[in-house]
XYZ file of C-alpha atoms in Angstrom:
735
model
C -48.946 -27.549 89.648
C -47.179 -25.815 86.714
C -45.393 -22.505 87.096
C -47.221 -20.903 84.166
C -50.691 -21.277 82.687
C -50.652 -19.865 79.165
C -54.187 -19.111 78.008
C -54.602 -18.924 74.236
C -58.041 -17.908 72.867
C -58.456 -18.787 69.193
C -60.810 -17.455 66.535
C -59.949 -17.224 62.823
C -56.194 -17.491 63.379
C -55.480 -20.858 61.762
C -52.669 -19.418 59.632
C -50.773 -18.197 62.710
C -51.818 -20.661 65.414
C -49.087 -23.317 64.883
C -46.375 -20.669 65.166
C -48.012 -19.329 68.324
C -48.195 -22.750 69.995
C -44.693 -23.715 68.896
C -43.338 -20.532 70.471
C -44.704 -21.703 73.844
C -44.073 -25.428 73.686
C -40.573 -24.937 72.276
C -39.429 -22.786 75.205
C -36.405 -24.000 77.134
C -38.469 -23.497 80.301
C -40.967 -26.381 80.210
C -42.937 -26.078 83.470
C -45.979 -24.757 81.666
C -49.509 -25.713 80.721
C -51.314 -24.365 77.665
C -55.042 -23.860 77.908
C -56.185 -23.324 74.339
C -59.733 -22.070 73.882
C -61.480 -22.691 70.579
C -63.967 -19.814 70.514
C -66.204 -21.613 68.036
C -63.797 -20.703 65.247
C -65.224 -21.375 61.763
C -61.790 -22.332 60.373
C -59.505 -25.220 61.415
C -58.349 -23.727 64.731
C -60.136 -26.441 66.685
C -58.543 -29.261 64.679
C -55.098 -27.695 65.005
C -55.513 -27.461 68.770
C -56.585 -31.097 69.009
C -53.522 -32.164 67.011
C -51.218 -30.330 69.393
C -53.003 -31.760 72.449
C -52.541 -35.266 71.059
C -48.781 -34.678 70.716
C -48.082 -32.765 73.943
C -49.714 -33.525 77.294
C -49.156 -29.933 78.407
C -51.890 -28.742 76.020
C -55.546 -28.791 77.081
C -58.250 -27.713 74.650
C -61.615 -26.154 75.421
C -64.163 -26.154 72.582
C -66.811 -23.517 73.368
C -70.339 -24.275 72.146
C -70.760 -20.749 70.789
C -68.630 -17.756 69.901
C -68.333 -15.571 73.005
C -65.575 -13.140 72.024
C -62.024 -12.645 73.187
C -62.713 -11.573 76.772
C -65.084 -14.383 77.686
C -62.901 -16.937 75.911
C -60.069 -15.844 78.205
C -62.391 -16.247 81.192
C -63.157 -19.808 80.089
C -59.471 -20.627 80.040
C -58.893 -18.800 83.325
C -61.377 -21.089 85.083
C -59.268 -24.133 84.212
C -55.846 -22.653 85.017
C -53.720 -24.382 87.662
C -50.421 -22.513 87.314
C -48.818 -20.155 89.782
C -48.905 -17.427 87.126
C -51.246 -16.582 84.267
C -50.094 -15.471 80.854
C -52.559 -14.494 78.127
C -51.331 -14.991 74.567
C -53.430 -14.183 71.499
C -53.433 -16.894 68.847
C -51.620 -14.778 66.259
C -48.824 -13.592 68.566
C -45.696 -15.462 69.677
C -43.334 -15.657 72.622
C -39.700 -14.926 71.897
C -37.095 -17.649 72.496
C -36.090 -17.833 76.156
C -38.984 -15.615 77.275
C -40.417 -17.957 79.917
C -36.999 -18.642 81.417
C -36.365 -14.889 81.680
C -39.799 -14.327 83.253
C -39.313 -17.199 85.711
C -35.906 -15.889 86.747
C -37.244 -12.375 87.256
C -40.176 -13.660 89.331
C -37.783 -15.579 91.556
C -35.513 -12.550 91.853
C -38.381 -10.293 92.981
C -40.079 -12.783 95.304
C -43.192 -13.610 93.284
C -44.880 -10.208 92.772
C -48.562 -9.845 91.932
C -47.775 -8.671 88.396
C -44.693 -8.729 86.175
C -44.684 -6.394 83.157
C -42.379 -7.271 80.257
C -41.590 -5.718 76.898
C -42.772 -6.542 73.389
C -42.014 -5.729 69.769
C -44.412 -5.230 66.886
C -43.753 -7.542 63.947
C -45.205 -6.389 60.649
C -46.599 -8.497 57.821
C -43.928 -7.110 55.476
C -41.106 -8.373 57.721
C -40.207 -5.352 59.831
C -39.803 -5.384 63.622
C -40.153 -2.366 65.895
C -39.660 -2.364 69.635
C -42.172 -0.800 71.969
C -41.457 2.935 71.857
C -41.866 3.197 75.654
C -39.378 0.464 76.518
C -37.522 2.995 78.647
C -40.359 2.882 81.181
C -39.384 -0.696 82.003
C -35.662 0.002 81.932
C -36.076 2.812 84.465
C -38.373 0.906 86.819
C -35.417 -0.434 88.789
C -34.619 -3.872 90.199
C -37.147 -3.826 93.055
C -40.914 -4.178 93.123
C -43.184 -1.142 93.233
C -46.809 -0.033 93.103
C -48.572 2.068 90.506
C -48.667 4.909 93.025
C -44.928 4.601 93.600
C -44.092 4.440 89.888
C -47.073 5.865 87.956
C -45.138 5.781 84.666
C -45.983 2.080 84.450
C -49.491 3.207 83.445
C -48.085 5.009 80.408
C -47.531 1.650 78.717
C -50.080 0.184 76.345
C -52.978 -1.014 78.480
C -53.108 -4.576 77.181
C -53.277 -7.920 78.938
C -50.610 -9.800 76.980
C -47.466 -7.931 78.119
C -47.781 -9.142 81.705
C -47.956 -12.256 83.856
C -50.296 -12.337 86.854
C -50.125 -14.292 90.094
C -53.168 -16.539 89.927
C -54.001 -16.270 93.644
C -53.947 -12.469 93.372
C -56.356 -12.563 90.412
C -58.675 -14.974 92.213
C -58.679 -12.974 95.450
C -59.604 -9.762 93.619
C -62.160 -11.481 91.392
C -60.774 -10.069 88.154
C -62.366 -11.212 84.908
C -62.801 -9.954 81.360
C -65.993 -8.237 80.192
C -67.531 -8.795 76.757
C -66.960 -6.444 73.826
C -64.051 -4.630 72.222
C -61.334 -3.028 74.379
C -61.833 -5.714 77.017
C -58.222 -5.241 78.161
C -58.998 -1.770 79.549
C -61.236 -2.787 82.500
C -58.826 -5.623 83.295
C -55.460 -3.862 83.121
C -56.207 -0.640 84.976
C -57.850 -2.400 87.966
C -55.095 -5.021 88.087
C -52.246 -2.499 88.142
C -53.990 -0.163 90.588
C -54.729 -3.056 92.960
C -51.363 -4.807 92.812
C -49.271 -4.354 95.935
C -46.100 -5.575 94.255
C -45.298 -5.006 90.569
C -42.025 -5.918 88.880
C -40.630 -4.973 85.474
C -38.603 -6.994 83.000
C -36.714 -4.999 80.379
C -36.771 -7.778 77.796
C -38.795 -8.395 74.633
C -40.804 -11.475 75.544
C -43.560 -11.225 72.946
C -43.918 -10.477 69.270
C -47.155 -8.584 68.658
C -48.193 -9.404 65.102
C -49.403 -6.488 62.986
C -51.592 -8.171 60.388
C -52.170 -6.538 57.046
C -55.888 -7.253 57.331
C -58.130 -9.080 59.762
C -57.171 -7.413 63.041
C -60.247 -6.831 65.198
C -59.300 -3.340 66.295
C -58.580 -2.202 62.737
C -62.000 -3.346 61.546
C -64.406 -0.535 60.710
C -67.433 -1.134 62.925
C -69.803 0.339 65.484
C -68.277 -2.138 67.917
C -65.724 0.542 68.759
C -68.473 2.244 70.756
C -67.766 -0.502 73.330
C -64.882 1.596 74.660
C -67.360 3.837 76.483
C -68.870 0.949 78.403
C -65.424 -0.399 79.239
C -64.465 2.884 80.899
C -67.780 2.846 82.751
C -66.561 -0.428 84.260
C -63.200 1.096 85.199
C -64.867 3.968 87.069
C -67.321 1.564 88.715
C -64.303 -0.346 90.002
C -62.968 2.892 91.523
C -66.359 3.713 93.058
C -66.293 0.381 94.889
C -62.832 1.068 96.313
C -62.649 4.508 97.946
C -58.920 4.069 98.613
C -58.350 4.383 94.847
C -60.447 7.552 94.398
C -57.350 9.708 93.851
C -56.835 7.950 90.497
C -60.037 9.397 89.021
C -58.468 12.534 87.424
C -55.695 10.461 85.874
C -58.100 7.866 84.451
C -60.470 10.565 83.237
C -57.646 12.017 81.152
C -56.630 8.554 79.905
C -60.218 7.903 78.867
C -60.387 11.138 76.875
C -57.075 10.415 75.138
C -58.163 6.880 74.291
C -61.546 7.880 72.850
C -60.080 10.722 70.792
C -57.416 8.357 69.483
C -60.133 6.000 68.236
C -61.961 8.926 66.657
C -58.784 10.106 64.907
C -58.039 6.752 63.270
C -59.662 6.543 59.824
C -60.215 2.761 59.911
C -62.133 2.447 63.172
C -65.541 4.117 62.904
C -67.985 4.250 59.981
C -68.082 7.865 58.730
C -71.791 8.139 59.454
C -71.229 7.214 63.117
C -68.341 9.512 63.940
C -70.522 12.406 65.127
C -72.454 10.080 67.452
C -69.205 8.661 68.860
C -67.969 12.180 69.570
C -71.245 13.091 71.263
C -71.201 9.997 73.482
C -67.564 10.660 74.392
C -68.459 14.214 75.374
C -71.385 13.011 77.499
C -69.274 10.354 79.205
C -66.441 12.807 79.844
C -68.816 15.321 81.417
C -70.547 12.713 83.576
C -67.357 11.065 84.874
C -65.341 14.230 85.326
C -64.061 14.368 88.928
C -65.252 17.324 90.925
C -62.723 20.140 90.763
C -60.480 18.318 88.299
C -58.689 20.372 85.669
C -59.398 19.252 82.108
C -57.299 20.937 79.460
C -55.426 20.294 76.263
C -56.678 17.712 73.790
C -58.938 15.955 76.312
C -60.914 19.158 76.811
C -62.065 18.962 73.178
C -65.130 16.727 73.825
C -66.683 19.577 75.772
C -67.546 21.254 72.470
C -69.550 20.174 69.421
C -68.675 17.706 66.658
C -68.576 20.503 64.085
C -66.323 22.582 66.295
C -64.045 19.604 66.898
C -63.674 18.995 63.145
C -62.917 22.652 62.500
C -60.321 22.727 65.261
C -58.644 19.588 63.889
C -58.573 21.062 60.380
C -57.073 24.262 61.732
C -54.491 22.291 63.707
C -53.508 20.307 60.600
C -53.214 23.505 58.619
C -51.095 25.036 61.366
C -48.765 22.036 61.406
C -48.457 22.242 57.623
C -47.631 25.924 57.800
C -45.072 25.239 60.528
C -43.389 22.590 58.356
C -43.221 24.998 55.427
C -41.814 27.736 57.646
C -39.194 25.351 59.030
C -38.209 24.264 55.521
C -37.908 27.909 54.484
C -35.740 28.711 57.511
C -33.512 25.738 56.765
C -33.173 26.803 53.135
C -32.219 30.324 54.155
C -29.762 28.993 56.718
C -28.310 26.640 54.124
C -27.797 29.481 51.680
C -26.199 31.517 54.431
C -23.849 28.675 55.331
C -23.009 28.120 51.662
C -22.369 31.811 51.183
C -20.165 31.939 54.259
C -18.249 28.899 53.031
C -17.884 30.488 49.585
C -16.370 33.616 51.134
C -13.925 31.430 53.080
C -13.127 29.401 49.976
C -11.827 32.523 48.199
C -8.861 32.375 50.540
C -6.139 29.756 50.284
C -6.534 26.654 52.447
C -5.006 26.983 55.876
C -2.053 24.522 55.739
C -2.209 24.066 59.505
C -5.953 23.296 59.756
C -7.107 19.659 59.942
C -10.816 18.829 60.275
C -11.724 15.430 61.748
C -14.880 13.365 62.006
C -15.628 9.749 62.909
C -18.611 7.412 62.783
C -21.071 10.003 61.433
C -19.860 12.795 63.762
C -20.137 10.699 66.960
C -16.988 12.023 68.633
C -13.296 11.136 69.087
C -13.364 7.588 67.767
C -11.475 5.131 65.590
C -8.672 5.961 63.195
C -9.359 9.719 63.061
C -8.975 9.946 66.847
C -5.661 8.074 66.726
C -4.366 10.408 63.995
C -5.565 13.461 65.952
C -3.725 12.427 69.123
C -0.562 11.626 67.154
C -0.730 15.017 65.435
C -1.007 16.831 68.750
C 2.110 15.035 69.933
C 4.232 15.179 66.758
C 3.009 18.404 65.146
C 1.437 20.665 67.788
C 1.362 23.528 65.295
C -1.424 21.718 63.431
C -4.846 22.885 64.521
C -7.327 20.024 64.785
C -11.080 20.712 64.757
C -13.707 17.994 65.222
C -17.143 17.931 63.597
C -19.700 16.502 66.047
C -23.355 15.832 65.459
C -24.975 17.720 68.362
C -24.430 19.553 71.626
C -24.769 16.333 73.664
C -21.867 14.759 71.771
C -19.859 17.949 72.141
C -20.355 17.860 75.916
C -18.579 14.488 76.051
C -15.417 15.831 74.403
C -12.365 16.689 76.525
C -12.419 20.417 77.350
C -9.333 21.171 75.249
C -10.733 19.688 72.020
C -11.889 22.316 69.527
C -15.136 21.380 67.765
C -17.981 22.619 65.580
C -21.521 21.318 65.236
C -22.389 19.546 61.986
C -24.517 21.693 59.692
C -23.679 24.962 61.433
C -22.332 28.047 59.690
C -19.123 27.717 61.692
C -18.749 24.126 60.460
C -19.100 25.226 56.837
C -16.525 27.941 57.359
C -13.958 25.649 58.995
C -14.344 22.911 56.409
C -13.985 25.405 53.576
C -10.696 26.636 55.040
C -9.185 23.262 56.009
C -6.184 21.908 54.147
C -6.897 18.371 55.413
C -10.109 16.414 56.029
C -9.869 13.111 57.950
C -12.876 10.808 58.268
C -13.700 7.095 58.524
C -17.067 7.435 56.771
C -17.973 9.619 53.820
C -18.608 13.300 54.361
C -22.162 14.274 53.385
C -22.932 15.058 49.767
C -23.254 18.764 50.630
C -19.488 18.973 51.092
C -17.918 20.438 47.961
C -14.242 19.502 48.076
C -12.270 22.579 47.120
C -9.013 22.555 45.116
C -5.969 22.246 47.300
C -7.616 20.386 50.176
C -6.617 16.792 50.955
C -9.167 14.172 52.008
C -7.783 11.213 53.962
C -10.261 8.338 54.223
C -9.461 5.853 56.992
C -12.289 3.275 56.642
C -13.691 1.313 59.596
C -11.915 -2.016 59.355
C -10.508 -4.668 57.054
C -13.131 -5.665 54.483
C -14.576 -9.181 54.450
C -18.082 -8.366 53.175
C -18.804 -6.828 49.771
C -18.669 -3.038 49.627
C -19.349 -0.206 47.179
C -19.620 -1.215 43.534
C -19.423 -4.901 44.439
C -22.914 -4.623 45.948
C -24.486 -4.139 42.522
C -25.284 -7.862 42.208
C -26.422 -8.244 45.825
C -29.918 -6.719 45.930
C -30.570 -7.710 49.538
C -27.390 -6.132 50.863
C -27.834 -3.132 48.548
C -31.291 -2.320 49.928
C -31.301 1.382 50.744
C -27.761 1.894 49.395
C -27.330 4.290 46.472
C -24.170 2.852 44.910
C -23.648 5.631 42.304
C -23.919 8.282 45.021
C -21.535 6.244 47.180
C -18.959 6.310 44.400
C -19.453 10.026 43.769
C -18.563 10.651 47.389
C -15.521 8.377 47.126
C -14.366 10.478 44.160
C -13.360 13.080 46.741
C -10.855 10.775 48.499
C -7.169 11.565 48.037
C -5.741 8.831 50.269
C -7.235 5.513 51.398
C -5.504 3.988 54.440
C -4.942 0.223 54.267
C -3.599 -2.386 56.671
C -2.750 -5.037 54.069
C -2.537 -5.681 50.365
C -5.855 -7.513 50.717
C -7.515 -4.268 51.858
C -5.743 -2.296 49.145
C -7.018 -4.540 46.342
C -10.558 -4.681 47.748
C -10.942 -0.910 48.173
C -9.564 -0.193 44.714
C -12.049 -2.656 43.223
C -15.063 -1.682 45.356
C -14.430 2.063 44.878
C -13.160 2.581 41.295
C -12.115 6.167 41.924
C -8.931 8.262 41.714
C -7.535 7.980 45.259
C -4.113 6.583 46.182
C -3.806 3.700 48.648
C -1.612 4.536 51.633
C 0.055 1.492 53.181
C 0.057 2.959 56.666
C -1.703 0.357 58.761
C -4.764 1.207 60.876
C -4.018 4.019 63.352
C -6.641 2.807 65.826
C -4.788 -0.518 66.095
C -1.470 0.981 67.206
C -2.511 0.516 70.813
C -3.178 -3.174 70.145
C 0.126 -3.774 68.376
C 2.062 -1.907 71.059
C 0.308 -3.677 73.918
C -1.443 -0.704 75.459
C -3.318 -1.008 78.735
C -7.063 -0.398 78.937
C -9.239 0.088 82.021
C -12.257 -1.924 80.837
C -11.768 -4.704 83.387
C -11.374 -2.293 86.286
C -14.371 -0.160 85.309
C -16.635 -3.200 85.109
C -15.282 -5.008 88.153
C -13.971 -8.071 86.316
C -11.726 -10.133 88.638
C -8.077 -10.263 87.616
C -8.074 -14.053 87.455
C -11.096 -14.298 85.140
C -10.784 -15.385 81.532
C -12.680 -12.819 79.473
C -14.364 -14.135 76.330
C -15.671 -11.489 73.919
C -18.594 -12.465 71.682
C -18.958 -10.044 68.742
C -21.522 -11.119 66.120
C -22.221 -9.134 62.963
C -25.485 -8.266 61.194
C -27.199 -10.414 58.555
C -28.368 -9.025 55.245
C -30.686 -11.967 54.644
C -32.850 -10.907 57.597
C -34.770 -7.641 57.656
C -33.400 -5.562 60.485
C -30.122 -7.472 60.432
C -30.441 -9.278 63.770
C -30.353 -13.059 64.119
C -29.674 -14.779 67.447
C -26.980 -17.308 66.588
C -26.438 -18.582 70.116
C -28.064 -18.411 73.531
C -25.557 -16.178 75.313
C -26.878 -17.162 78.761
C -26.200 -20.815 77.934
C -22.759 -19.943 76.581
C -21.917 -18.045 79.778
C -23.048 -21.033 81.850
C -21.092 -23.481 79.690
C -17.929 -21.398 80.064
C -18.275 -21.909 83.802
C -16.701 -20.360 86.867
C -13.733 -18.104 86.362
C -15.002 -16.749 83.044
C -16.703 -13.489 82.083
C -18.638 -13.354 78.829
C -18.658 -9.911 77.196
C -21.095 -9.282 74.327
C -20.707 -6.498 71.773
C -23.375 -6.216 69.076
C -22.804 -4.661 65.667
C -23.260 -0.861 65.973
C -26.177 -0.899 63.531
C -28.104 -3.170 65.930
C -27.434 -1.188 69.100
C -30.678 0.820 68.998
C -32.939 -1.917 67.585
C -34.732 -4.824 69.253
C -31.608 -7.034 69.431
C -30.693 -6.043 72.990
C -34.299 -6.217 74.116
C -34.410 -9.894 73.197
C -32.592 -10.676 76.426
C -29.153 -9.077 76.385
C -30.172 -6.065 78.477
C -31.798 -8.213 81.150
C -28.911 -10.699 81.246
C -26.468 -7.827 81.654
C -28.541 -6.367 84.494
C -28.431 -9.710 86.293
C -24.695 -10.045 85.757
C -24.941 -13.134 83.562
C -23.064 -11.357 80.752
C -21.487 -7.956 80.292
C -22.971 -5.821 77.499
C -20.222 -3.756 75.854
C -22.266 -2.606 72.862
C -22.228 1.018 73.992
C -18.526 1.144 74.837
C -17.293 4.009 72.639
C -13.689 2.806 72.342
C -13.424 -0.655 70.842
C -9.686 -1.084 71.596
C -10.446 -0.933 75.338
C -12.816 -3.872 74.946
C -10.372 -5.842 72.793
C -7.499 -5.304 75.219
C -9.610 -6.740 78.045
C -10.495 -9.940 76.172
C -8.473 -13.148 76.451
C -10.328 -14.686 73.504
C -12.674 -13.565 70.743
C -15.685 -15.472 69.456
C -17.173 -13.986 66.304
C -18.788 -14.995 63.068
C -17.937 -12.688 60.187
C -17.328 -9.400 61.981
C -14.351 -7.322 60.854
C -13.405 -6.999 64.515
C -11.440 -10.236 64.035
C -8.909 -8.400 61.871
C -8.290 -5.821 64.603
C -8.179 -8.390 67.405
C -5.628 -10.501 65.523
C -3.041 -7.795 66.291
C -3.144 -8.896 69.933
C -2.091 -12.437 68.988
C -4.774 -13.934 71.231
C -7.092 -16.876 70.435
C -10.006 -16.382 68.043
C -12.840 -18.827 67.393
C -15.229 -18.562 64.449
C -18.892 -19.587 64.669
C -19.812 -20.152 61.019
C -23.100 -22.025 61.250
C -24.766 -19.954 58.495
C -21.771 -19.157 56.305
C -23.397 -20.290 52.998
C -26.469 -18.082 53.596
C -24.370 -15.138 54.736
C -22.009 -15.380 51.774
C -24.845 -15.757 49.274
C -26.774 -12.744 50.580
C -23.949 -10.278 51.242
C -20.956 -11.577 49.322
C -17.463 -12.094 50.757
C -14.028 -11.404 49.342
C -12.534 -14.545 50.867
C -13.820 -17.792 52.296
C -13.077 -16.992 55.908
C -13.791 -20.585 56.914
C -10.937 -21.745 54.651
C -8.531 -19.039 55.878
C -9.696 -18.623 59.490
C -7.971 -16.828 62.356
C -8.562 -19.841 64.600
C -10.743 -22.904 64.985
C -14.070 -22.913 63.123
C -17.262 -24.199 64.786
C -20.205 -25.076 62.548
C -22.727 -25.203 65.394
C -23.104 -24.093 68.984
C -22.345 -27.573 70.411
C -19.066 -27.509 68.483
C -18.266 -24.085 69.931
C -19.045 -25.235 73.477
C -16.856 -28.321 73.057
C -14.051 -26.147 71.706
C -13.921 -24.182 74.957
C -14.658 -27.117 77.262
C -11.742 -29.080 75.805
C -9.274 -26.180 75.825
C -8.665 -26.521 72.075
C -9.541 -22.855 71.594
C -5.968 -21.987 72.614
C -3.991 -24.973 71.333
C -1.041 -25.013 68.930
C -3.281 -25.311 65.878
C -5.135 -22.162 66.967
C -1.814 -20.324 67.233
C -0.703 -21.554 63.802
C -3.920 -20.414 62.131
C -3.714 -17.060 63.890
C -0.131 -16.446 62.777
C -1.000 -17.119 59.136
C -4.055 -14.854 59.420
C -2.042 -11.984 60.923
C 0.609 -12.287 58.252
C -2.032 -12.067 55.546
C -4.407 -9.390 56.865
C -2.302 -7.310 59.314
C 0.595 -6.893 56.934
C 1.270 -3.182 57.529
C 0.304 -3.071 61.210
C 3.508 -2.173 63.063
C 2.247 0.105 65.831
C 3.287 3.329 64.066
C 0.345 3.859 61.720
C -0.883 7.107 63.276
C 2.623 8.564 63.249
C 3.030 7.496 59.622
C -0.181 9.302 58.604
C 0.879 12.491 60.371
C 4.430 12.574 59.026
C 3.887 11.414 55.443
C 0.369 12.709 54.669
C -0.082 15.787 56.886
C 3.510 17.041 57.091
C 4.850 15.631 53.813
C 8.091 14.418 55.343
C 9.740 10.968 55.263
C 9.063 8.472 58.000
C 12.071 8.079 60.319
C 13.507 4.604 60.723
C 12.628 2.726 63.861
C 11.823 -0.712 65.209
C 8.674 -2.215 63.754
C 6.792 -5.445 64.397
C 5.290 -6.763 61.211
C 3.156 -9.788 62.159
C 4.788 -13.135 61.677
C 8.121 -11.718 60.475
C 11.489 -10.973 62.125
C 11.327 -7.222 61.482
C 13.342 -5.518 64.209
C 14.684 -2.257 62.838
C 12.796 -2.646 59.583
C 10.435 -0.030 58.207
C 7.016 -0.884 56.804
C 6.191 0.180 53.248
C 5.619 3.903 52.942
C 2.290 5.275 51.757
C 1.717 5.104 48.034
């Protein structure tokens, strides 16, 4: 008896069916049967299914004598299922890699619940991917099982069949089956979730829900959308037969009204001539099924009126929203003029020589190089007043209480920036900032450049997508000083940003703590045993893939291959932190303790200090980590594609910071053999540090404060230039 029965109904999906089947049969978890149902498809679906069945004994094919529709085709497959759990997969959708293993592990962890709900992402025909907007419902469900009554938010998710697995014995005992017609998921999903005594959640994207440009059933204009009324009749009939569920009637009545009005609002669902009839039937159904004494208000109270009244109210609502947008735009324009006027009044005065305004990572708080300079300034030059620009009140609340700040875009922000003698940032200030004469802009960057930047992106259309290079250069025209950690960085920035700034050979202030051997508390905060070897995996984004995320390795497998006594820490590129990348398994693996997700750690040096080794591909984090003189391994399995799409200033595989693996098996062998920390690794690392950490001596922040903010010479002192006997020797002063 297999663990999973995957039921795949097929009708007119020949172009997508092989990808669908491959996504199931190619799973690392193989205890599965596929029951593929050819719903009398007029294309080659049947032949494709037979070909797969001939190649893989796990595939069984049912050829229906007539077309019965999606719901009844699922029922046909359900009758032949033998697995412990049922999973329904439409023929144009796909499972994500590792999905069945994650589901199986979660089922075992929760003791085989009746239903397990997992996450999904919409994949669009033009290449985009967007995670379910309500993914937080799963994340907040907790590790234990629950009921719909105990966690009613589970019913806020899309009421579909394919984002869940169902215990087959539970389905059989309750007699659940699919009705004919459109919206057949509705009278299945609501009864299933309301009846389940144990529900579990899995915060992982297990399915890609294909958004076809044309051909989707629900986006077809047809009277078949009237079926939704009959489907809700079935839901309420289910409640009538089970008095213990009667308290759900008001909730489902509201859901029904929202669903029907949503169909009515979509322009591609109903023929124009039938829209009034659909409204009338919705109103009749709503009145007939309304629970006695239930309160019906808001949008779902609309069907109580007439079709003409509904249309007028919608037109009035649209007009009101338009007027509100215009009023908001007018208020913003007035506020902008007020801020500009306030700044202009401040600009008539001389810059305050003691005022320094800081920002980092698009106003996200005390981070990176600007934070290191700020702390050094408070220690060396307490007479300097430092003010931080932060993006919102939530960010401001996270600042230490003694840190002065202003909110970005506020009148106070405009005033402070107009008066400041110094501006320090690691990304460009917005275009609205007019740099006044006498002020000094210190640009710190966000790392040593490997990938093409600025003007060098002109011949890389994929990497340049959404980047306005001329505007980028106009903003760089405001720089006075560009901080660099090596002559490599100096040459790259002067080529990528052909502007009038001066390169300052200061080193990277944020790396002082790495060069000086500072102590972080990352291990203690996350409960990592003292005797564990911590391996940090930090992949970067790909410009040849829309969205930037590509899974290069199976991190769960890597953690297992590292073995006992190791902790695998994963830190994604910041641009991927809010996308679907973590939902593809990282979040769930971190919850189970398989890996530690450090993507949201605000202070990168804390993470680097905790790591005994770094595994990366082409992330600039390698240049920072090299200051620790600890082993680095490069996974460069797609280097030609990466270099062709984004461009690189050096061949990092020819000048690596450590051993280079061209595949995951090579990487695993590197760690299994111990070669990751051998003499050759140390030799490569020393050459890399000498080349790319040239000006990193642990005094970068002090150097910025003394030479750029105070205008005084840097006092002599012991320095540690990588790879050189430099005791008592000073690094080059800023240009």
